[in-house]
PDB file of C-alpha atoms in Angstrom:
ATOM      1  CA  MET A   1       1.965  12.912  11.834  1.00  0.00           C
ATOM      2  CA  GLU A   2      -1.422  13.051  10.188  1.00  0.00           C
ATOM      3  CA  LYS A   3      -3.138   9.681   9.791  1.00  0.00           C
ATOM      4  CA  LYS A   4      -6.223  10.748   7.887  1.00  0.00           C
ATOM      5  CA  ASP A   5      -7.159   8.603   4.929  1.00  0.00           C
ATOM      6  CA  MET A   6      -7.366  11.246   2.203  1.00  0.00           C
ATOM      7  CA  ASN A   7      -8.268   8.732  -0.529  1.00  0.00           C
ATOM      8  CA  ARG A   8      -6.164  10.784  -2.935  1.00  0.00           C
ATOM      9  CA  ASP A   9      -5.185   9.579  -6.366  1.00  0.00           C
ATOM     10  CA  PRO A  10      -1.405   9.143  -6.081  1.00  0.00           C
ATOM     11  CA  LEU A  11      -0.675  11.161  -9.213  1.00  0.00           C
ATOM     12  CA  THR A  12      -3.542  13.633  -9.572  1.00  0.00           C
ATOM     13  CA  GLY A  13      -4.111  14.353  -5.889  1.00  0.00           C
ATOM     14  CA  GLU A  14      -7.877  14.120  -6.295  1.00  0.00           C
ATOM     15  CA  PRO A  15      -9.697  12.827  -3.199  1.00  0.00           C
ATOM     16  CA  GLY A  16     -11.778   9.748  -3.713  1.00  0.00           C
ATOM     17  CA  SER A  17     -13.157   7.545  -1.903  1.00  0.00           C
ATOM     18  CA  HIS A  18      -5.915 -14.252  -2.110  1.00  0.00           C
ATOM     19  CA  PRO A  19      -4.548 -15.959  -0.006  1.00  0.00           C
ATOM     20  CA  VAL A  20      -0.947 -15.458  -1.006  1.00  0.00           C
ATOM     21  CA  GLY A  21      -0.581 -15.509  -4.770  1.00  0.00           C
ATOM     22  CA  THR A  22       1.656 -17.914  -6.593  1.00  0.00           C
ATOM     23  CA  GLY A  23       5.104 -16.659  -5.872  1.00  0.00           C
ATOM     24  CA  LEU A  24       5.579 -13.758  -3.513  1.00  0.00           C
ATOM     25  CA  GLY A  25       7.424 -11.431  -5.817  1.00  0.00           C
ATOM     26  CA  SER A  26      10.938 -10.268  -5.258  1.00  0.00           C
ATOM     27  CA  ALA A  27      10.608  -9.539  -1.570  1.00  0.00           C
ATOM     28  CA  GLY A  28      10.743 -13.281  -1.129  1.00  0.00           C
ATOM     29  CA  GLY A  29       8.907 -15.921   0.842  1.00  0.00           C
ATOM     30  CA  ALA A  30      10.209 -14.626   4.155  1.00  0.00           C
ATOM     31  CA  LEU A  31       7.482 -12.021   4.161  1.00  0.00           C
ATOM     32  CA  ALA A  32       4.755 -14.617   3.730  1.00  0.00           C
ATOM     33  CA  GLY A  33       4.813 -15.679   7.335  1.00  0.00           C
ATOM     34  CA  ALA A  34       5.409 -12.292   8.922  1.00  0.00           C
ATOM     35  CA  GLY A  35       3.643  -8.971   8.689  1.00  0.00           C
ATOM     36  CA  ILE A  36       5.656  -6.308   6.906  1.00  0.00           C
ATOM     37  CA  GLY A  37       4.910  -4.102   9.898  1.00  0.00           C
ATOM     38  CA  ALA A  38       7.351  -6.232  11.839  1.00  0.00           C
ATOM     39  CA  VAL A  39       9.781  -6.639   8.970  1.00  0.00           C
ATOM     40  CA  LEU A  40      10.084  -2.898   8.412  1.00  0.00           C
ATOM     41  CA  GLY A  41      10.839  -2.330  12.049  1.00  0.00           C
ATOM     42  CA  PRO A  42      11.222   1.329  13.059  1.00  0.00           C
ATOM     43  CA  ILE A  43       8.892   2.590  10.348  1.00  0.00           C
ATOM     44  CA  GLY A  44       6.080   0.995  12.294  1.00  0.00           C
ATOM     45  CA  ALA A  45       3.054  -1.003  11.314  1.00  0.00           C
ATOM     46  CA  LEU A  46       2.620   0.538   7.874  1.00  0.00           C
ATOM     47  CA  ILE A  47      -0.757   2.055   8.616  1.00  0.00           C
ATOM     48  CA  GLY A  48      -0.420   5.002   6.273  1.00  0.00           C
ATOM     49  CA  GLY A  49      -3.128   7.179   4.813  1.00  0.00           C
ATOM     50  CA  ALA A  50      -4.383   6.459   1.334  1.00  0.00           C
ATOM     51  CA  ILE A  51      -2.579   3.189   0.757  1.00  0.00           C
ATOM     52  CA  GLY A  52      -1.122   0.233   2.563  1.00  0.00           C
ATOM     53  CA  ALA A  53       1.965  -1.828   1.835  1.00  0.00           C
ATOM     54  CA  VAL A  54       2.063  -4.819  -0.476  1.00  0.00           C
ATOM     55  CA  ALA A  55       3.610  -7.860   1.172  1.00  0.00           C
ATOM     56  CA  GLY A  56       6.088  -9.890  -0.787  1.00  0.00           C
ATOM     57  CA  GLY A  57       5.557  -7.758  -3.851  1.00  0.00           C
ATOM     58  CA  ALA A  58       8.001  -4.885  -3.737  1.00  0.00           C
ATOM     59  CA  ALA A  59       9.080  -5.826  -7.233  1.00  0.00           C
ATOM     60  CA  GLY A  60       6.872  -8.803  -7.898  1.00  0.00           C
ATOM     61  CA  HIS A  61       4.003  -9.281 -10.275  1.00  0.00           C
ATOM     62  CA  SER A  62       0.561  -8.080  -9.255  1.00  0.00           C
ATOM     63  CA  ALA A  63      -0.970 -11.546  -9.511  1.00  0.00           C
ATOM     64  CA  GLY A  64       1.348 -12.728  -6.756  1.00  0.00           C
ATOM     65  CA  GLU A  65       1.133  -9.733  -4.456  1.00  0.00           C
ATOM     66  CA  VAL A  66      -0.887  -9.575  -1.280  1.00  0.00           C
ATOM     67  CA  VAL A  67      -1.637  -6.673   0.994  1.00  0.00           C
ATOM     68  CA  ASP A  68       0.281  -6.890   4.256  1.00  0.00           C
ATOM     69  CA  PRO A  69      -2.222  -8.383   6.710  1.00  0.00           C
ATOM     70  CA  THR A  70      -0.549  -7.111   9.890  1.00  0.00           C
ATOM     71  CA  GLY A  71      -0.440  -3.560   8.568  1.00  0.00           C
ATOM     72  CA  GLU A  72      -4.063  -3.676   7.456  1.00  0.00           C
ATOM     73  CA  ASP A  73      -5.271  -5.095  10.763  1.00  0.00           C
ATOM     74  CA  ASN A  74      -3.416  -2.367  12.666  1.00  0.00           C
ATOM     75  CA  TYR A  75      -4.785   0.297  10.332  1.00  0.00           C
ATOM     76  CA  TRP A  76      -8.412  -0.760  10.745  1.00  0.00           C
ATOM     77  CA  LYS A  77      -8.009  -1.193  14.489  1.00  0.00           C
ATOM     78  CA  SER A  78      -6.865   2.447  14.634  1.00  0.00           C
ATOM     79  CA  GLN A  79      -9.806   3.598  12.483  1.00  0.00           C
ATOM     80  CA  HIS A  80     -12.610   1.580  14.059  1.00  0.00           C
ATOM     81  CA  LYS A  81     -14.722   3.799  16.285  1.00  0.00           C
ATOM     82  CA  SER A  82     -17.880   1.945  17.280  1.00  0.00           C
ATOM     83  CA  GLY A  83     -18.540  -1.558  18.539  1.00  0.00           C
ATOM     84  CA  ASP A  84     -16.130  -4.326  19.449  1.00  0.00           C
ATOM     85  CA  TYR A  85     -13.264  -4.332  16.949  1.00  0.00           C
ATOM     86  CA  ASN A  86     -12.755  -8.070  17.391  1.00  0.00           C
ATOM     87  CA  GLU A  87     -16.290  -8.581  16.150  1.00  0.00           C
ATOM     88  CA  PHE A  88     -15.597  -6.518  13.011  1.00  0.00           C
ATOM     89  CA  ALA A  89     -12.012  -7.667  12.364  1.00  0.00           C
ATOM     90  CA  PRO A  90     -13.113 -10.630  10.194  1.00  0.00           C
ATOM     91  CA  ALA A  91     -15.168  -8.236   8.037  1.00  0.00           C
ATOM     92  CA  TYR A  92     -12.199  -5.951   7.398  1.00  0.00           C
ATOM     93  CA  LYS A  93     -10.012  -8.958   6.664  1.00  0.00           C
ATOM     94  CA  TYR A  94     -12.658 -10.339   4.315  1.00  0.00           C
ATOM     95  CA  GLY A  95     -12.586  -7.044   2.431  1.00  0.00           C
ATOM     96  CA  TRP A  96      -8.838  -6.862   1.802  1.00  0.00           C
ATOM     97  CA  GLU A  97      -8.521 -10.580   1.068  1.00  0.00           C
ATOM     98  CA  SER A  98     -11.481 -10.509  -1.325  1.00  0.00           C
ATOM     99  CA  ARG A  99     -10.004  -7.609  -3.284  1.00  0.00           C
ATOM    100  CA  SER A 100      -6.769  -9.555  -3.648  1.00  0.00           C
ATOM    101  CA  GLN A 101      -8.659 -12.652  -4.788  1.00  0.00           C
ATOM    102  CA  HIS A 102     -10.998 -10.914  -7.228  1.00  0.00           C
ATOM    103  CA  GLN A 103      -8.461  -9.162  -9.430  1.00  0.00           C
ATOM    104  CA  GLY A 104     -10.155  -7.074 -12.099  1.00  0.00           C
ATOM    105  CA  ARG A 105     -13.597  -7.054 -10.493  1.00  0.00           C
ATOM    106  CA  LYS A 106     -15.404  -3.959  -9.288  1.00  0.00           C
ATOM    107  CA  TRP A 107     -17.742  -3.717  -6.334  1.00  0.00           C
ATOM    108  CA  ASP A 108     -21.177  -4.225  -7.855  1.00  0.00           C
ATOM    109  CA  ASP A 109     -24.345  -6.228  -7.210  1.00  0.00           C
ATOM    110  CA  SER A 110     -22.822  -9.407  -8.618  1.00  0.00           C
ATOM    111  CA  LEU A 111     -19.721  -9.185  -6.453  1.00  0.00           C
ATOM    112  CA  GLU A 112     -21.712  -8.283  -3.368  1.00  0.00           C
ATOM    113  CA  SER A 113     -23.906 -11.334  -3.926  1.00  0.00           C
ATOM    114  CA  ASP A 114     -20.805 -13.536  -4.052  1.00  0.00           C
ATOM    115  CA  LEU A 115     -19.379 -11.919  -0.935  1.00  0.00           C
ATOM    116  CA  ARG A 116     -22.668 -12.289   0.922  1.00  0.00           C
ATOM    117  CA  THR A 117     -22.571 -16.006   0.220  1.00  0.00           C
ATOM    118  CA  GLY A 118     -18.933 -16.288   1.293  1.00  0.00           C
ATOM    119  CA  TRP A 119     -19.375 -14.333   4.518  1.00  0.00           C
ATOM    120  CA  GLU A 120     -20.810 -17.254   6.470  1.00  0.00           C
ATOM    121  CA  LYS A 121     -17.548 -19.131   5.971  1.00  0.00           C
ATOM    122  CA  ALA A 122     -15.273 -16.111   6.358  1.00  0.00           C
ATOM    123  CA  LYS A 123     -16.861 -14.709   9.526  1.00  0.00           C
ATOM    124  CA  GLY A 124     -15.345 -17.279  11.864  1.00  0.00           C
ATOM    125  CA  ASN A 125     -16.540 -16.533  15.405  1.00  0.00           C
ATOM    126  CA  SER A 126     -18.012 -13.148  14.509  1.00  0.00           C
ATOM    127  CA  LYS A 127     -21.722 -12.853  15.173  1.00  0.00           C
ATOM    128  CA  LEU A 128     -22.244 -10.149  12.566  1.00  0.00           C
ATOM    129  CA  THR A 129     -24.795 -10.682   9.838  1.00  0.00           C
ATOM    130  CA  TRP A 130     -23.739  -9.728   6.316  1.00  0.00           C
ATOM    131  CA  GLU A 131     -25.787  -6.539   6.533  1.00  0.00           C
ATOM    132  CA  ASN A 132     -23.836  -5.505   9.619  1.00  0.00           C
ATOM    133  CA  ALA A 133     -20.479  -6.625   8.229  1.00  0.00           C
ATOM    134  CA  LYS A 134     -20.897  -5.214   4.722  1.00  0.00           C
ATOM    135  CA  SER A 135     -19.777  -1.656   5.457  1.00  0.00           C
ATOM    136  CA  ALA A 136     -16.487  -2.743   7.045  1.00  0.00           C
ATOM    137  CA  THR A 137     -15.863  -5.209   4.236  1.00  0.00           C
ATOM    138  CA  ARG A 138     -16.491  -2.519   1.627  1.00  0.00           C
ATOM    139  CA  GLN A 139     -14.183  -0.030   3.355  1.00  0.00           C
ATOM    140  CA  ALA A 140     -11.326  -2.543   3.429  1.00  0.00           C
ATOM    141  CA  TRP A 141     -12.028  -3.523  -0.185  1.00  0.00           C
ATOM    142  CA  ASP A 142     -11.849   0.130  -1.274  1.00  0.00           C
ATOM    143  CA  ARG A 143      -8.593   0.819   0.599  1.00  0.00           C
ATOM    144  CA  THR A 144      -7.009  -2.291  -0.919  1.00  0.00           C
ATOM    145  CA  ASP A 145      -8.259  -1.265  -4.348  1.00  0.00           C
ATOM    146  CA  ARG A 146      -6.555   2.121  -3.888  1.00  0.00           C
ATOM    147  CA  THR A 147      -3.364   0.368  -2.821  1.00  0.00           C
ATOM    148  CA  TYR A 148      -3.192  -1.772  -5.946  1.00  0.00           C
ATOM    149  CA  ASN A 149      -4.166   1.106  -8.224  1.00  0.00           C
ATOM    150  CA  THR A 150      -1.600   3.401  -6.614  1.00  0.00           C
ATOM    151  CA  TYR A 151       1.289   1.013  -7.158  1.00  0.00           C
ATOM    152  CA  ASN A 152       0.143   0.261 -10.696  1.00  0.00           C
ATOM    153  CA  LYS A 153       0.126   3.973 -11.558  1.00  0.00           C
ATOM    154  CA  VAL A 154       3.470   4.541  -9.897  1.00  0.00           C
ATOM    155  CA  ASP A 155       4.967   1.601 -11.788  1.00  0.00           C
ATOM    156  CA  SER A 156       3.642   2.921 -15.089  1.00  0.00           C
ATOM    157  CA  LYS A 157       4.916   6.456 -14.503  1.00  0.00           C
ATOM    158  CA  TRP A 158       8.393   5.654 -13.310  1.00  0.00           C
ATOM    159  CA  LYS A 159       9.077   2.866 -15.773  1.00  0.00           C
ATOM    160  CA  THR A 160       8.754   5.550 -18.451  1.00  0.00           C
ATOM    161  CA  ASP A 161      10.632   8.307 -16.615  1.00  0.00           C
ATOM    162  CA  ALA A 162      13.331   6.506 -14.648  1.00  0.00           C
ATOM    163  CA  THR A 163      15.860   5.978 -17.424  1.00  0.00           C
ATOM    164  CA  SER A 164      16.080   9.736 -18.051  1.00  0.00           C
ATOM    165  CA  LYS A 165      17.275  10.376 -14.494  1.00  0.00           C
ATOM    166  CA  ASP A 166      20.968  11.045 -13.967  1.00  0.00           C
ATOM    167  CA  TYR A 167      21.019   8.614 -11.043  1.00  0.00           C
ATOM    168  CA  PHE A 168      19.684   5.718 -13.140  1.00  0.00           C
ATOM    169  CA  ASP A 169      22.352   3.046 -13.501  1.00  0.00           C
ATOM    170  CA  LYS A 170      21.930   1.467 -16.926  1.00  0.00           C
ATOM    171  CA  GLY A 171      23.633  -1.638 -15.631  1.00  0.00           C
ATOM    172  CA  MET A 172      20.612  -2.194 -13.402  1.00  0.00           C
ATOM    173  CA  ASP A 173      17.118  -3.387 -14.286  1.00  0.00           C
ATOM    174  CA  TYR A 174      14.070  -1.212 -13.702  1.00  0.00           C
ATOM    175  CA  ASP A 175      11.696  -3.972 -12.579  1.00  0.00           C
ATOM    176  CA  ARG A 176      14.154  -5.705 -10.304  1.00  0.00           C
ATOM    177  CA  ASP A 177      16.178  -2.807  -8.975  1.00  0.00           C
ATOM    178  CA  TYR A 178      14.337   0.501  -9.257  1.00  0.00           C
ATOM    179  CA  ARG A 179      10.667  -0.346  -9.042  1.00  0.00           C
ATOM    180  CA  PRO A 180      10.934  -1.319  -5.349  1.00  0.00           C
ATOM    181  CA  ALA A 181      12.599   2.038  -4.612  1.00  0.00           C
ATOM    182  CA  TYR A 182       9.860   4.070  -6.315  1.00  0.00           C
ATOM    183  CA  ARG A 183       7.165   2.042  -4.569  1.00  0.00           C
ATOM    184  CA  TYR A 184       8.956   2.459  -1.271  1.00  0.00           C
ATOM    185  CA  GLY A 185       9.181   6.228  -1.655  1.00  0.00           C
ATOM    186  CA  THR A 186       5.501   6.364  -2.588  1.00  0.00           C
ATOM    187  CA  TYR A 187       4.573   4.346   0.471  1.00  0.00           C
ATOM    188  CA  LEU A 188       6.701   6.542   2.740  1.00  0.00           C
ATOM    189  CA  ALA A 189       5.030   9.687   1.409  1.00  0.00           C
ATOM    190  CA  HIS A 190       1.545   8.345   2.022  1.00  0.00           C
ATOM    191  CA  SER A 191       2.398   7.061   5.482  1.00  0.00           C
ATOM    192  CA  ASN A 192       4.225  10.219   6.576  1.00  0.00           C
ATOM    193  CA  GLU A 193       1.907  12.943   5.324  1.00  0.00           C
ATOM    194  CA  GLY A 194       3.024  16.214   6.849  1.00  0.00           C
ATOM    195  CA  GLY A 195       6.505  14.862   7.516  1.00  0.00           C
ATOM    196  CA  LYS A 196       9.711  15.848   5.754  1.00  0.00           C
ATOM    197  CA  TRP A 197      11.807  13.859   3.335  1.00  0.00           C
ATOM    198  CA  ASP A 198      15.164  13.172   4.929  1.00  0.00           C
ATOM    199  CA  GLU A 199      17.533  10.935   3.011  1.00  0.00           C
ATOM    200  CA  ALA A 200      19.600  10.542   6.170  1.00  0.00           C
ATOM    201  CA  ASN A 201      16.597   9.250   8.111  1.00  0.00           C
ATOM    202  CA  THR A 202      17.812   5.984   9.606  1.00  0.00           C
ATOM    203  CA  ASN A 203      14.263   4.621   9.692  1.00  0.00           C
ATOM    204  CA  PHE A 204      13.973   5.066   5.942  1.00  0.00           C
ATOM    205  CA  GLU A 205      17.296   3.314   5.398  1.00  0.00           C
ATOM    206  CA  LYS A 206      16.496   0.426   7.725  1.00  0.00           C
ATOM    207  CA  GLY A 207      13.122   0.020   6.062  1.00  0.00           C
ATOM    208  CA  TRP A 208      14.761  -0.163   2.635  1.00  0.00           C
ATOM    209  CA  ASP A 209      17.085  -2.950   3.750  1.00  0.00           C
ATOM    210  CA  ASN A 210      14.024  -5.075   4.458  1.00  0.00           C
ATOM    211  CA  ALA A 211      11.693  -3.863   1.702  1.00  0.00           C
ATOM    212  CA  LYS A 212      14.012  -3.985  -1.301  1.00  0.00           C
ATOM    213  CA  GLY A 213      13.557  -7.680  -2.004  1.00  0.00           C
ATOM    214  CA  ASN A 214      15.911  -8.689  -4.834  1.00  0.00           C
ATOM    215  CA  SER A 215      16.867  -5.120  -5.691  1.00  0.00           C
ATOM    216  CA  ARG A 216      20.628  -4.733  -5.927  1.00  0.00           C
ATOM    217  CA  LEU A 217      20.503  -1.065  -4.986  1.00  0.00           C
ATOM    218  CA  ALA A 218      22.060  -0.002  -1.719  1.00  0.00           C
ATOM    219  CA  TRP A 219      20.253   2.833   0.037  1.00  0.00           C
ATOM    220  CA  ASP A 220      22.759   5.426  -1.170  1.00  0.00           C
ATOM    221  CA  LYS A 221      21.475   4.767  -4.697  1.00  0.00           C
ATOM    222  CA  ALA A 222      17.885   3.735  -3.966  1.00  0.00           C
ATOM    223  CA  LYS A 223      17.221   6.904  -1.975  1.00  0.00           C
ATOM    224  CA  HIS A 224      17.314   9.067  -5.105  1.00  0.00           C
ATOM    225  CA  ALA A 225      14.473   7.096  -6.692  1.00  0.00           C
ATOM    226  CA  ALA A 226      12.571   6.954  -3.406  1.00  0.00           C
ATOM    227  CA  LYS A 227      12.938  10.705  -3.002  1.00  0.00           C
ATOM    228  CA  ASP A 228      11.628  11.327  -6.524  1.00  0.00           C
ATOM    229  CA  ALA A 229       8.606   9.160  -5.764  1.00  0.00           C
ATOM    230  CA  TRP A 230       8.032  10.987  -2.451  1.00  0.00           C
ATOM    231  CA  HIS A 231       8.018  14.370  -4.195  1.00  0.00           C
ATOM    232  CA  GLY A 232       5.777  12.948  -6.906  1.00  0.00           C
ATOM    233  CA  VAL A 233       3.157  12.369  -4.212  1.00  0.00           C
ATOM    234  CA  GLU A 234       3.904  15.798  -2.760  1.00  0.00           C
ATOM    235  CA  ARG A 235       3.240  17.489  -6.098  1.00  0.00           C
ATOM    236  CA  ALA A 236      -0.063  15.649  -6.398  1.00  0.00           C
ATOM    237  CA  ILE A 237      -1.308  16.994  -3.063  1.00  0.00           C
ATOM    238  CA  PRO A 238      -2.151  20.724  -2.882  1.00  0.00           C
ATOM    239  CA  GLY A 239       0.050  22.802  -0.614  1.00  0.00           C
ATOM    240  CA  ASP A 240       3.569  22.237   0.631  1.00  0.00           C
ATOM    241  CA  PHE A 241       3.215  18.587   1.605  1.00  0.00           C
ATOM    242  CA  ASP A 242       6.378  18.296   3.662  1.00  0.00           C
ATOM    243  CA  LYS A 243       6.907  22.005   4.384  1.00  0.00           C
ATOM    244  CA  ASP A 244      10.217  22.130   2.543  1.00  0.00           C
ATOM    245  CA  GLY A 245       9.320  24.952   0.183  1.00  0.00           C
ATOM    246  CA  ARG A 246       9.015  22.730  -2.888  1.00  0.00           C
TER     247      ARG A 246
END
């Protein structure tokens, strides 16, 4: 399984580069105190390529969503190549938490000035100066920014397209029931690049049971939306993403 961070736009395929919000979205408060990496069990620590998982926000509102801290810590631990990771861990954490706190802001001189000031409090026991911590903080900020932007684009696309699908149950609600499934399929595609979609994959099904939040869809219905989202990512990435001939 390839773990490279391709930085790809989730829909175009182009390579690129808060504390918990009020309310935790439809995945519920249970995810607040536990990393989704643990909650999603066999799927692992959610350390996928271009994006990470959003904790407590499978079908919540963006203002209340946070990036899964356990998954992000595991991801950056796997990517960190030089120096003591424990020394840099607070910088990575500062990056993903700051992006969640500063909704709508871009990384610019003004933001960096604010982050420089906040680093002395955020660094904890780390001995890194801001100049040494800045790169790690920026990398985590950028990954988190891609995560939010990815889910926003996916939400926008499928909210328009979902009702035309023959599997869409008009007795269900898009935001509550289907949005988590499309997000879940998108996440699976990013975190399993080079793998194959398999609707009978027990890991996928077990993950859905824990990621669906308030969605009323059982896996036998949710898997159709998740599969569409998976192949949406596949079509955005050049080549046969999962080697299935599509």
